PDB file of N, CA and C in Angstrom:
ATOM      1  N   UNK M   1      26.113  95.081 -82.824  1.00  0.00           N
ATOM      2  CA  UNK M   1      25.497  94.704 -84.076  1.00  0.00           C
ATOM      3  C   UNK M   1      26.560  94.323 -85.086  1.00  0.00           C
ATOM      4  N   UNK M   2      26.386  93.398 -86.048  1.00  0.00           N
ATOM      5  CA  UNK M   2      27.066  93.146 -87.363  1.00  0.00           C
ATOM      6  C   UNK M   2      27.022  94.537 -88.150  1.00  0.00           C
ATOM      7  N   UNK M   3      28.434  93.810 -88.948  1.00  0.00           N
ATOM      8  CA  UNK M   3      28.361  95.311 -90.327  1.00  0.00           C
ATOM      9  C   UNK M   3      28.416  93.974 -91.256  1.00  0.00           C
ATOM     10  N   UNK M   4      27.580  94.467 -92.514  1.00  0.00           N
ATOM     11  CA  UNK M   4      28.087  93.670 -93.959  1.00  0.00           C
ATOM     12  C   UNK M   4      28.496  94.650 -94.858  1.00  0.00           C
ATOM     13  N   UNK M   5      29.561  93.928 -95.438  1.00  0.00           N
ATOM     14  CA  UNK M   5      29.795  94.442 -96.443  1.00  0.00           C
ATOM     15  C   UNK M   5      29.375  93.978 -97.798  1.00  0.00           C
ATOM     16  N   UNK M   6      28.876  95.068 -98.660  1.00  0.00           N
ATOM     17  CA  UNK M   6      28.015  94.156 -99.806  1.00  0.00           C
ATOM     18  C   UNK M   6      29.320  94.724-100.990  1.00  0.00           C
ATOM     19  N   UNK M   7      30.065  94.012-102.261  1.00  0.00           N
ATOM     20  CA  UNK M   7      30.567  94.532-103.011  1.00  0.00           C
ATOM     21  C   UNK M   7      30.119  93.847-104.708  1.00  0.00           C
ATOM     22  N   UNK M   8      30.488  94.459-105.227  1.00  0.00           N
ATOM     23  CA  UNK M   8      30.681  94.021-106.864  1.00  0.00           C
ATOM     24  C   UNK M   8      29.367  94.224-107.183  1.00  0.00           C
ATOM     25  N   UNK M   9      28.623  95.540-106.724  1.00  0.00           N
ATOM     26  CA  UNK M   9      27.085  95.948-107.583  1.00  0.00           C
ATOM     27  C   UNK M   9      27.251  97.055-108.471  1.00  0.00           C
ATOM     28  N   UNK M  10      26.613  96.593-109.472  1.00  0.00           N
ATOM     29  CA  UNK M  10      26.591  96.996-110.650  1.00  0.00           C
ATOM     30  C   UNK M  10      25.895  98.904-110.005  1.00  0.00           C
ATOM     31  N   UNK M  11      26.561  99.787-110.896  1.00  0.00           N
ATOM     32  CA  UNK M  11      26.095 100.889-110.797  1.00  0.00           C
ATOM     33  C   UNK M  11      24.494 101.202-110.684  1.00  0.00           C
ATOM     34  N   UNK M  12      23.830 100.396-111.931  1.00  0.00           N
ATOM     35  CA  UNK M  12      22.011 100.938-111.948  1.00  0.00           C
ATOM     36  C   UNK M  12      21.235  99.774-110.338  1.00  0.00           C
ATOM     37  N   UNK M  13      22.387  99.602-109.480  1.00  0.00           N
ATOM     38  CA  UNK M  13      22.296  98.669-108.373  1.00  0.00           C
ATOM     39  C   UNK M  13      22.130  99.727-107.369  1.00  0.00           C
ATOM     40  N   UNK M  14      23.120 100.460-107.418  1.00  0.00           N
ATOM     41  CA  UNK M  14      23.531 101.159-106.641  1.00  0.00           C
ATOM     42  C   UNK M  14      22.686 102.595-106.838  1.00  0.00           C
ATOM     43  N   UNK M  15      22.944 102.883-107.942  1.00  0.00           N
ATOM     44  CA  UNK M  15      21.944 103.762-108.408  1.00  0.00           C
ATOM     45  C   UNK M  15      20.071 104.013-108.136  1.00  0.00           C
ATOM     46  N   UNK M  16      19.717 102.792-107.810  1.00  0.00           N
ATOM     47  CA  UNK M  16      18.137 102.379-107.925  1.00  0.00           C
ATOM     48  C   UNK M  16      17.862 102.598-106.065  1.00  0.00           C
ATOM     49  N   UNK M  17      19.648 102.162-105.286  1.00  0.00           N
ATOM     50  CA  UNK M  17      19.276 102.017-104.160  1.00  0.00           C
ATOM     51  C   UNK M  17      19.254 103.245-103.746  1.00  0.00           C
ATOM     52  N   UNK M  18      20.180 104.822-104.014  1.00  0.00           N
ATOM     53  CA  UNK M  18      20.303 105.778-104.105  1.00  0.00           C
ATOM     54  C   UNK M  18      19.248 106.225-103.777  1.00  0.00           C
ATOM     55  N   UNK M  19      18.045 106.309-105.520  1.00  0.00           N
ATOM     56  CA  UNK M  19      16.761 106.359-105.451  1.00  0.00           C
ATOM     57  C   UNK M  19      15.949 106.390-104.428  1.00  0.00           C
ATOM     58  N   UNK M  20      16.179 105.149-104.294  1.00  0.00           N
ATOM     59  CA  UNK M  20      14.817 104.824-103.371  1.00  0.00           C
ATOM     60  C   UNK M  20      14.704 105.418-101.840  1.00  0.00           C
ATOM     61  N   UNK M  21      16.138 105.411-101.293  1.00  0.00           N
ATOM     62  CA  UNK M  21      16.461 105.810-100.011  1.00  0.00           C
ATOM     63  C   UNK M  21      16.260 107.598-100.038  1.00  0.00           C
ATOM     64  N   UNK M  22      15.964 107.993-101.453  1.00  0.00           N
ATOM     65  CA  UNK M  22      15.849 109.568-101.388  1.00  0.00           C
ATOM     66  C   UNK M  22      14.478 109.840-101.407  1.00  0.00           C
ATOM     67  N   UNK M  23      13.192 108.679-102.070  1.00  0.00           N
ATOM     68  CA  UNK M  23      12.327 108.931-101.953  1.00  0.00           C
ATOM     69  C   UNK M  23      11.983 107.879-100.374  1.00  0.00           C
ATOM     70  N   UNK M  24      12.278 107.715 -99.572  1.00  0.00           N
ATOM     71  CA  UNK M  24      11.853 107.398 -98.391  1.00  0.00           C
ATOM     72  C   UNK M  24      12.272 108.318 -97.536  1.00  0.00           C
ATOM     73  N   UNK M  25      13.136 109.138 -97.962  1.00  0.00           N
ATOM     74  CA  UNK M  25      13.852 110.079 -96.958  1.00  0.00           C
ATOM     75  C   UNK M  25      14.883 109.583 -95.771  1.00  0.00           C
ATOM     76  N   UNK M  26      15.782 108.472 -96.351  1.00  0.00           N
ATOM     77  CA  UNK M  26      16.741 107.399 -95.573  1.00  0.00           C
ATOM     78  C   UNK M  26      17.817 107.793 -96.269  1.00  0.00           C
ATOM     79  N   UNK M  27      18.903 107.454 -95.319  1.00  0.00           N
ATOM     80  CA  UNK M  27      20.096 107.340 -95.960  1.00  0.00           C
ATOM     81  C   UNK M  27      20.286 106.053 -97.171  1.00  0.00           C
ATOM     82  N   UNK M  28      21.432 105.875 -97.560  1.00  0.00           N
ATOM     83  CA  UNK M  28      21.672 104.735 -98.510  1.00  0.00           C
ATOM     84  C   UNK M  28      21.598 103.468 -97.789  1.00  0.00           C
ATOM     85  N   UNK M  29      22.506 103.431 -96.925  1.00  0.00           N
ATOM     86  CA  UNK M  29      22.599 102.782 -95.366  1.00  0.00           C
ATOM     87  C   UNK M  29      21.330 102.209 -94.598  1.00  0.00           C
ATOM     88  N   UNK M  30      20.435 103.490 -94.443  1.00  0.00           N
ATOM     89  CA  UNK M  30      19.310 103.149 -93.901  1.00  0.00           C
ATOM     90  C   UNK M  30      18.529 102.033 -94.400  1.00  0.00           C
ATOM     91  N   UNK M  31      18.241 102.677 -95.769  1.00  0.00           N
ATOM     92  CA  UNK M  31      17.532 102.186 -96.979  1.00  0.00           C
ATOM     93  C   UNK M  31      17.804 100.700 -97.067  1.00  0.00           C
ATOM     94  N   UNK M  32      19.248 100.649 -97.361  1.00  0.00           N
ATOM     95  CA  UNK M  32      19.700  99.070 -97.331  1.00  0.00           C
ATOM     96  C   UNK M  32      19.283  97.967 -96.065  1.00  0.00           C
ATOM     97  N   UNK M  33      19.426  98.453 -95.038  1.00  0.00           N
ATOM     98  CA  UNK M  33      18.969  97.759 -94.250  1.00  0.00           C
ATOM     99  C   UNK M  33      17.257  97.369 -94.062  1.00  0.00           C
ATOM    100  N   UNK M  34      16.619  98.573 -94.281  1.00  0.00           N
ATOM    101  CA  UNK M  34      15.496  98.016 -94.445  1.00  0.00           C
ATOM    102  C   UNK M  34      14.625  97.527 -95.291  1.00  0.00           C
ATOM    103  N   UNK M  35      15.465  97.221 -96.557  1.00  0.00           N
ATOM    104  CA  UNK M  35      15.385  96.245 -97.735  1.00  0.00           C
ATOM    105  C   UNK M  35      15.600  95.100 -96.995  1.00  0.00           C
ATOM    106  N   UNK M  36      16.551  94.811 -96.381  1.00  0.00           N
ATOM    107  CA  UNK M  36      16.761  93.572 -96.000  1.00  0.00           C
ATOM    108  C   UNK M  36      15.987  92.931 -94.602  1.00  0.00           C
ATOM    109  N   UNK M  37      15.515  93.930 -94.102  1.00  0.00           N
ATOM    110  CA  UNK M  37      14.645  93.630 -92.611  1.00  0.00           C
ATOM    111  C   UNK M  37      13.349  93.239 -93.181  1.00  0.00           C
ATOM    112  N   UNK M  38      12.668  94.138 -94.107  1.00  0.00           N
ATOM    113  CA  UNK M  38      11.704  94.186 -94.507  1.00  0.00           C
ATOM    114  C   UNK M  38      11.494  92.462 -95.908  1.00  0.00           C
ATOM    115  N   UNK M  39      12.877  92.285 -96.447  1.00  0.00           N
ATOM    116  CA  UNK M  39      12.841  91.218 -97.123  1.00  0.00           C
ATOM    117  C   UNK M  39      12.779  90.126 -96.334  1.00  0.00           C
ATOM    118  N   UNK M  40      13.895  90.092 -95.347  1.00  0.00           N
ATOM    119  CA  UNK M  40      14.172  88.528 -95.282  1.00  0.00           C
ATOM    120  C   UNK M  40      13.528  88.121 -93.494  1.00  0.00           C
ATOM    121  N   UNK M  41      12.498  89.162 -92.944  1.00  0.00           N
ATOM    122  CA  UNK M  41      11.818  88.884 -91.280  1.00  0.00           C
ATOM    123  C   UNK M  41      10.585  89.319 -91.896  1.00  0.00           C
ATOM    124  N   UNK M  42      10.604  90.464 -93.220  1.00  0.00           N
ATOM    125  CA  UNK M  42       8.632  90.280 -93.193  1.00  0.00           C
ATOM    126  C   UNK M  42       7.779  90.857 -91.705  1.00  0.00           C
ATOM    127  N   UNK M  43       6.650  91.185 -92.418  1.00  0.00           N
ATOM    128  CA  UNK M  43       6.360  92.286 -91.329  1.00  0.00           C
ATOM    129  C   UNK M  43       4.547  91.239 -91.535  1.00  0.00           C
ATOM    130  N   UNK M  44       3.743  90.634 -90.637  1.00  0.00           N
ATOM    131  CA  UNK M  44       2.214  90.508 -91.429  1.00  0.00           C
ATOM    132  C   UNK M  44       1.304  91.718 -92.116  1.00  0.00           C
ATOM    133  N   UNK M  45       1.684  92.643 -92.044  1.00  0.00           N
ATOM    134  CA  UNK M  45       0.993  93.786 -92.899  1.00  0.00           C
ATOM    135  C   UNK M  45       1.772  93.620 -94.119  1.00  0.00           C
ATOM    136  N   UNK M  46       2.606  93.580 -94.348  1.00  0.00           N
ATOM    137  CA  UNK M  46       3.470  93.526 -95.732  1.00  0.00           C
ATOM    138  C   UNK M  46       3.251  92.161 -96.606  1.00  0.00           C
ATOM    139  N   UNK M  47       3.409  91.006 -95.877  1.00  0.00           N
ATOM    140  CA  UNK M  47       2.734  89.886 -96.231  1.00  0.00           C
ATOM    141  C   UNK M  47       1.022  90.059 -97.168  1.00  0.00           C
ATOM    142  N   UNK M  48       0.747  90.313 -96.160  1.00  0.00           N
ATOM    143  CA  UNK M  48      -0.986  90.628 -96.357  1.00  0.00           C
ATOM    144  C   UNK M  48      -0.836  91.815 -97.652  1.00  0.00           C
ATOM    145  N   UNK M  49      -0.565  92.554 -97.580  1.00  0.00           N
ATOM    146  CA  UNK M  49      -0.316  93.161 -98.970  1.00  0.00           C
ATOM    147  C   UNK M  49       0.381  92.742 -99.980  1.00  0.00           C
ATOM    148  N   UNK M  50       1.000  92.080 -99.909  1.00  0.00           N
ATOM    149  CA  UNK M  50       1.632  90.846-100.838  1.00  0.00           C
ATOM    150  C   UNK M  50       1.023  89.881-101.331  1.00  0.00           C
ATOM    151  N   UNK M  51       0.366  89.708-100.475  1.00  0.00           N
ATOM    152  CA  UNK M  51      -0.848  88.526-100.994  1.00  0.00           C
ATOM    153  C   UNK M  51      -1.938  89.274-101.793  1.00  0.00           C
ATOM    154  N   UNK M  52      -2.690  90.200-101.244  1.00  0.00           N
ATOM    155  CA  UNK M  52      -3.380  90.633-101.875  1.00  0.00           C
ATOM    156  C   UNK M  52      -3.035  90.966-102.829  1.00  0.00           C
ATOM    157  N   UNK M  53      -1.934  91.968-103.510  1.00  0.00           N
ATOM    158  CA  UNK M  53      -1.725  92.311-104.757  1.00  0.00           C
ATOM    159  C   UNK M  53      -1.570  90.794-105.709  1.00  0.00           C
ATOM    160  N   UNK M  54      -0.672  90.087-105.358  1.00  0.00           N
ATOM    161  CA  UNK M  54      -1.087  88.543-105.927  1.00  0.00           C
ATOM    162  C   UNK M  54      -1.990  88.179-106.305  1.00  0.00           C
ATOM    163  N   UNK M  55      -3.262  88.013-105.371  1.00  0.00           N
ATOM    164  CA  UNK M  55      -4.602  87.653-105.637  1.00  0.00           C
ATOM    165  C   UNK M  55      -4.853  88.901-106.983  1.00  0.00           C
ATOM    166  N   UNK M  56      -4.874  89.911-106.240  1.00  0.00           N
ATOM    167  CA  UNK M  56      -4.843  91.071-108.053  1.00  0.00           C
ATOM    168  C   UNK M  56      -4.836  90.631-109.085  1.00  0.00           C
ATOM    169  N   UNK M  57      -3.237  90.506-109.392  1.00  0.00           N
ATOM    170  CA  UNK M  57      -2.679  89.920-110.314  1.00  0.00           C
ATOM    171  C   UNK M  57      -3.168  88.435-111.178  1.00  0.00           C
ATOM    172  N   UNK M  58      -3.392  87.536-110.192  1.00  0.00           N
ATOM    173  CA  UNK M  58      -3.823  86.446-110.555  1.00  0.00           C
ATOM    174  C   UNK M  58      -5.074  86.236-110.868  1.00  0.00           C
ATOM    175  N   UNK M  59      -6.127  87.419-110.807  1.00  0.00           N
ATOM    176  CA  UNK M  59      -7.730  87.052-110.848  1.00  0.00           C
ATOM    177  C   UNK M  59      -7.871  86.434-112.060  1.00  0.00           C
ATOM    178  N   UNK M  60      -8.802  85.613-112.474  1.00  0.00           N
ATOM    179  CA  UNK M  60      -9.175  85.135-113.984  1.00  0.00           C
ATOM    180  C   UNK M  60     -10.968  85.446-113.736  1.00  0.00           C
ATOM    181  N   UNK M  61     -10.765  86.087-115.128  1.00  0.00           N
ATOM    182  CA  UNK M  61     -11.916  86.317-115.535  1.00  0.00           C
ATOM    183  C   UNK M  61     -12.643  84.516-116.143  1.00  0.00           C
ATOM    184  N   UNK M  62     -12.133  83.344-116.310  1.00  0.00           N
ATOM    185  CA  UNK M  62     -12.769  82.457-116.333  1.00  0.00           C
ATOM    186  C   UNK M  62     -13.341  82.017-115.326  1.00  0.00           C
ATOM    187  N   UNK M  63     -14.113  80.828-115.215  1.00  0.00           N
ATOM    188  CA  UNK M  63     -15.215  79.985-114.570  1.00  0.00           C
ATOM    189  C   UNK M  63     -14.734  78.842-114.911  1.00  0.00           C
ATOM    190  N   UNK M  64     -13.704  78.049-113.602  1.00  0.00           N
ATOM    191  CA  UNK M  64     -12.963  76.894-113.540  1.00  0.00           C
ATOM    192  C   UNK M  64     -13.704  75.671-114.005  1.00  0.00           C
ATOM    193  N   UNK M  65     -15.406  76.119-113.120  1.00  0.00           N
ATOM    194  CA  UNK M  65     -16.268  74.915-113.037  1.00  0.00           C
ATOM    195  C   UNK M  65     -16.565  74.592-114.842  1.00  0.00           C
ATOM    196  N   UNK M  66     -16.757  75.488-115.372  1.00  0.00           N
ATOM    197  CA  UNK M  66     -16.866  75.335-116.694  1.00  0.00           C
ATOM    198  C   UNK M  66     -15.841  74.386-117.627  1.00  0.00           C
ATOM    199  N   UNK M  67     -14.930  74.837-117.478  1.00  0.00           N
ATOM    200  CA  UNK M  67     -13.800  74.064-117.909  1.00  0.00           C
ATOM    201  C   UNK M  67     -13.386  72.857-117.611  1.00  0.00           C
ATOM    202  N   UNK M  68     -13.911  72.815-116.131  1.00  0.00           N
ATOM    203  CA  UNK M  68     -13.771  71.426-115.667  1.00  0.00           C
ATOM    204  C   UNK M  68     -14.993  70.460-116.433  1.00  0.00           C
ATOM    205  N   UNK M  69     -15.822  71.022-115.994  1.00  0.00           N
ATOM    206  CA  UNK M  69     -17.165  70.464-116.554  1.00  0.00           C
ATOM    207  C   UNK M  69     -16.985  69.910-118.225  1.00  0.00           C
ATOM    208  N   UNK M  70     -16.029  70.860-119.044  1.00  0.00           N
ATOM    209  CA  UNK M  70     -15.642  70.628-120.638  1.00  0.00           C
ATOM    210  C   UNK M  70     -15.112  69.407-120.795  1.00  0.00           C
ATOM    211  N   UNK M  71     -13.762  69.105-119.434  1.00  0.00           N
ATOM    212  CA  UNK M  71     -12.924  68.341-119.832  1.00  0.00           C
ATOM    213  C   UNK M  71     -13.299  67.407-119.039  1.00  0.00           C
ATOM    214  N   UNK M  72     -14.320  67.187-118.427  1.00  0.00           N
ATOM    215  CA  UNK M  72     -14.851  65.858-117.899  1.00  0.00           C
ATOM    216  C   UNK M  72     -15.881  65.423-119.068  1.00  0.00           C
ATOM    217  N   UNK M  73     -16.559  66.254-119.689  1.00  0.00           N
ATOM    218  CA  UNK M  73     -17.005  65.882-120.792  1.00  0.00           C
ATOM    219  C   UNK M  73     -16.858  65.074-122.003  1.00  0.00           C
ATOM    220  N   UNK M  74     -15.598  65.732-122.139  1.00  0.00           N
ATOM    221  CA  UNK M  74     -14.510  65.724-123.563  1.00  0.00           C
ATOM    222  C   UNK M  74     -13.874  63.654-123.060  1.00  0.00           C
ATOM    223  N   UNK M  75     -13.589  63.253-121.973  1.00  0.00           N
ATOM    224  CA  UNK M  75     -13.592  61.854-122.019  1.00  0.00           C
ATOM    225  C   UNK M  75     -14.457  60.991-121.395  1.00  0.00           C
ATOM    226  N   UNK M  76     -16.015  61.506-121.505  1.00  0.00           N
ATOM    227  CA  UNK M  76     -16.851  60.043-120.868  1.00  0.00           C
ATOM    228  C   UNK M  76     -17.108  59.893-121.792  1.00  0.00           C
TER     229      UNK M  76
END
């Protein structure tokens, strides 16, 4: 396997990664790597929860058709 070496991170970098690997119960090491497995190969359950919280995020309480309907209005 490869080793990387990651340098020049800012302490609350290092600090946050600390964190997190203590509430997963991983080493720092561990942790890091599966930031990066989990970032850059993606899992479809993680996706799919990604999306969904998106869709969350993005709901609008408007009614497109309405608006459309305004601004087709607004130039005949």
């Amino acid at each position: 396997m490869a080793q990387l070496t990651v340098g020049k991170l800012s302490e609350d970098v290092v600090n946050a990664l600390k964190r997190r690997a203590a509430a997963n119960g991983r080493s720092v090491e561990a942790e890091h790597r599966a930031i990066l497995r989990e970032t850059l190969l993606g899992t479809d359950e993680n996706f799919t929860a990604r999306a969904a919280a998106l869709r969350r995020r993005l709901r609008s309480s408007v009614d497109s058709s309405v608006v459309i309907r305004a601004d087709r209005d607004s130039t005949a």
